[in-house]
XYZ file of C-alpha atoms in Angstrom:
191
model
C 150.567 22.553 -51.360
C 151.671 20.456 -48.022
C 150.351 17.148 -48.082
C 152.371 16.265 -45.679
C 149.525 17.443 -43.223
C 146.708 14.635 -44.037
C 147.355 11.184 -42.412
C 146.845 7.895 -43.795
C 143.167 7.866 -43.288
C 142.835 11.396 -44.363
C 145.212 10.869 -47.591
C 142.986 7.971 -48.229
C 139.492 9.350 -47.971
C 140.635 12.450 -50.183
C 141.843 10.785 -52.552
C 137.724 9.280 -53.581
C 136.223 12.391 -53.018
C 136.294 13.657 -56.992
C 132.462 13.036 -57.210
C 131.817 16.401 -55.082
C 131.842 18.227 -58.327
C 132.506 21.880 -58.753
C 130.603 23.464 -56.281
C 131.944 21.694 -52.734
C 135.310 23.365 -51.589
C 137.414 22.591 -48.635
C 138.317 25.243 -45.908
C 138.786 25.016 -41.973
C 142.115 23.847 -40.590
C 142.503 21.707 -42.966
C 142.062 23.587 -45.899
C 144.610 26.202 -44.410
C 146.766 23.540 -43.223
C 146.859 21.961 -46.364
C 148.469 25.438 -48.130
C 150.311 26.686 -45.067
C 151.643 22.808 -43.954
C 151.381 24.854 -40.070
C 149.623 22.059 -38.797
C 147.685 18.691 -39.007
C 144.232 18.432 -38.854
C 141.300 16.087 -38.153
C 138.469 16.721 -39.961
C 137.279 17.670 -43.718
C 135.132 21.300 -43.344
C 133.155 21.666 -47.335
C 131.181 23.793 -48.366
C 128.922 25.493 -51.089
C 127.304 28.683 -52.182
C 124.456 26.558 -53.501
C 121.928 24.543 -51.653
C 122.466 20.814 -52.162
C 120.589 17.152 -50.995
C 122.253 16.132 -47.938
C 120.886 12.779 -49.295
C 122.397 12.574 -52.751
C 125.768 13.756 -50.909
C 125.244 10.736 -48.245
C 124.388 8.232 -51.054
C 127.652 8.691 -53.031
C 129.378 8.070 -49.857
C 127.678 5.459 -49.220
C 128.913 3.574 -52.465
C 132.578 4.870 -51.682
C 133.067 4.167 -48.626
C 132.251 1.192 -45.768
C 132.931 2.460 -42.514
C 131.093 5.680 -42.399
C 127.860 6.852 -39.951
C 126.010 9.329 -39.924
C 126.631 12.049 -37.101
C 123.715 14.823 -38.497
C 121.656 15.602 -41.648
C 119.091 18.055 -42.222
C 118.602 20.260 -45.157
C 122.278 21.357 -46.660
C 123.558 20.186 -43.877
C 125.785 16.983 -43.841
C 128.087 15.381 -40.955
C 129.223 12.068 -41.170
C 132.177 10.157 -40.093
C 133.718 7.617 -42.278
C 136.584 5.681 -41.016
C 136.666 8.147 -37.885
C 137.820 10.939 -39.723
C 134.542 13.905 -39.708
C 133.526 15.419 -43.052
C 131.176 17.880 -43.120
C 128.968 19.464 -45.829
C 127.121 22.897 -45.198
C 125.381 25.392 -47.615
C 127.228 28.559 -47.086
C 126.237 31.918 -49.254
C 128.732 33.642 -48.221
C 130.816 35.251 -51.780
C 134.306 33.862 -52.173
C 137.015 36.703 -52.176
C 138.982 34.667 -54.570
C 139.098 32.174 -56.799
C 139.197 27.798 -55.021
C 142.610 26.371 -55.414
C 143.251 23.234 -56.558
C 144.848 19.941 -54.208
C 144.533 16.452 -56.090
C 140.684 16.791 -57.057
C 139.299 19.193 -54.098
C 138.942 22.965 -54.251
C 140.119 24.877 -51.846
C 138.488 27.871 -50.494
C 141.876 30.512 -50.493
C 144.165 31.031 -48.070
C 142.313 35.084 -48.152
C 138.951 33.412 -47.819
C 140.086 31.171 -44.997
C 141.178 33.824 -43.029
C 138.146 35.546 -42.730
C 136.532 32.454 -41.844
C 138.918 32.356 -38.947
C 138.317 35.613 -37.863
C 134.520 34.991 -37.752
C 135.453 31.514 -35.625
C 137.263 33.637 -33.132
C 134.498 36.170 -33.034
C 131.911 33.061 -32.214
C 133.894 30.892 -30.193
C 137.850 31.534 -29.741
C 139.175 28.120 -30.277
C 143.302 27.942 -29.822
C 143.051 26.411 -33.380
C 141.792 29.154 -34.650
C 143.871 31.552 -32.734
C 147.297 29.131 -33.576
C 145.795 29.516 -38.026
C 145.402 33.619 -37.002
C 148.998 33.329 -36.145
C 150.303 31.509 -38.846
C 148.275 33.060 -41.845
C 149.948 36.612 -39.991
C 153.033 35.496 -41.540
C 151.688 35.830 -44.722
C 149.144 39.107 -44.512
C 149.398 42.016 -42.247
C 146.777 42.087 -39.865
C 145.366 45.362 -41.986
C 144.825 43.429 -44.603
C 142.820 40.301 -42.535
C 140.544 42.742 -41.375
C 139.576 43.947 -44.577
C 138.885 40.863 -46.049
C 136.753 39.970 -43.570
C 135.160 43.018 -43.689
C 134.762 42.375 -47.710
C 133.412 38.513 -46.950
C 131.054 39.716 -44.070
C 129.770 43.133 -44.426
C 127.821 43.519 -41.133
C 131.133 42.900 -39.134
C 132.711 46.236 -37.606
C 136.666 46.663 -37.263
C 136.854 47.810 -32.964
C 134.462 43.562 -32.960
C 137.047 41.849 -35.171
C 140.332 43.800 -32.875
C 138.702 42.728 -29.440
C 138.628 39.411 -30.489
C 141.683 38.858 -31.492
C 142.475 39.896 -28.112
C 140.166 37.976 -25.960
C 141.832 34.346 -24.976
C 140.000 33.456 -22.329
C 138.117 31.058 -23.763
C 140.947 29.697 -25.376
C 143.442 29.932 -22.341
C 139.888 27.261 -20.630
C 139.886 24.882 -23.698
C 140.974 21.660 -23.204
C 142.862 20.818 -26.276
C 140.745 17.130 -27.051
C 141.108 17.154 -30.602
C 144.604 16.702 -31.512
C 146.423 18.691 -33.658
C 150.513 18.634 -33.735
C 152.293 21.796 -34.928
C 155.216 21.747 -37.502
C 156.660 24.511 -36.094
C 158.913 23.464 -32.540
C 159.127 26.671 -32.297
C 155.736 27.841 -31.467
C 153.978 28.058 -27.996
C 150.904 28.644 -26.622
C 152.489 30.582 -23.482
């Protein structure tokens, strides 16, 4: 694990998330960065395969944290900001490919699961940070294996769609990097 990817505010939050229980797991850029150590991330994206009460999770957070803002609350979705760090909670019915791994008291989706999720994110929106994450995942898994992760986790996708999304950079090229992430690899360049 690579705890150095977290800033002080993130570390303080993650230390107090034991109340989330066994169903929620962290994925997204932060979940991957904690495993690969390649970059920082600015938020926490939690997922669960079971329906949940947004109100109960919110009440638990309000007991633990004072500086909290609710951004969105609906059935099976909660997005809040705690000390200027965004935390998202989503019902996510897709099965995990591999068991979760533990970081402190928080479960993380496996790198295989996050790889599949990142490919789908690229298909849907093509942000730079997702391409950057795939670049570093390719240091761990061959592309063909990552494609197999996607097809196993999301059987509705086709290999051709995945490959086309991975070479379409137009949206990523236009993107303004408002959410500041820091890469630890000084040799990496988007260009």
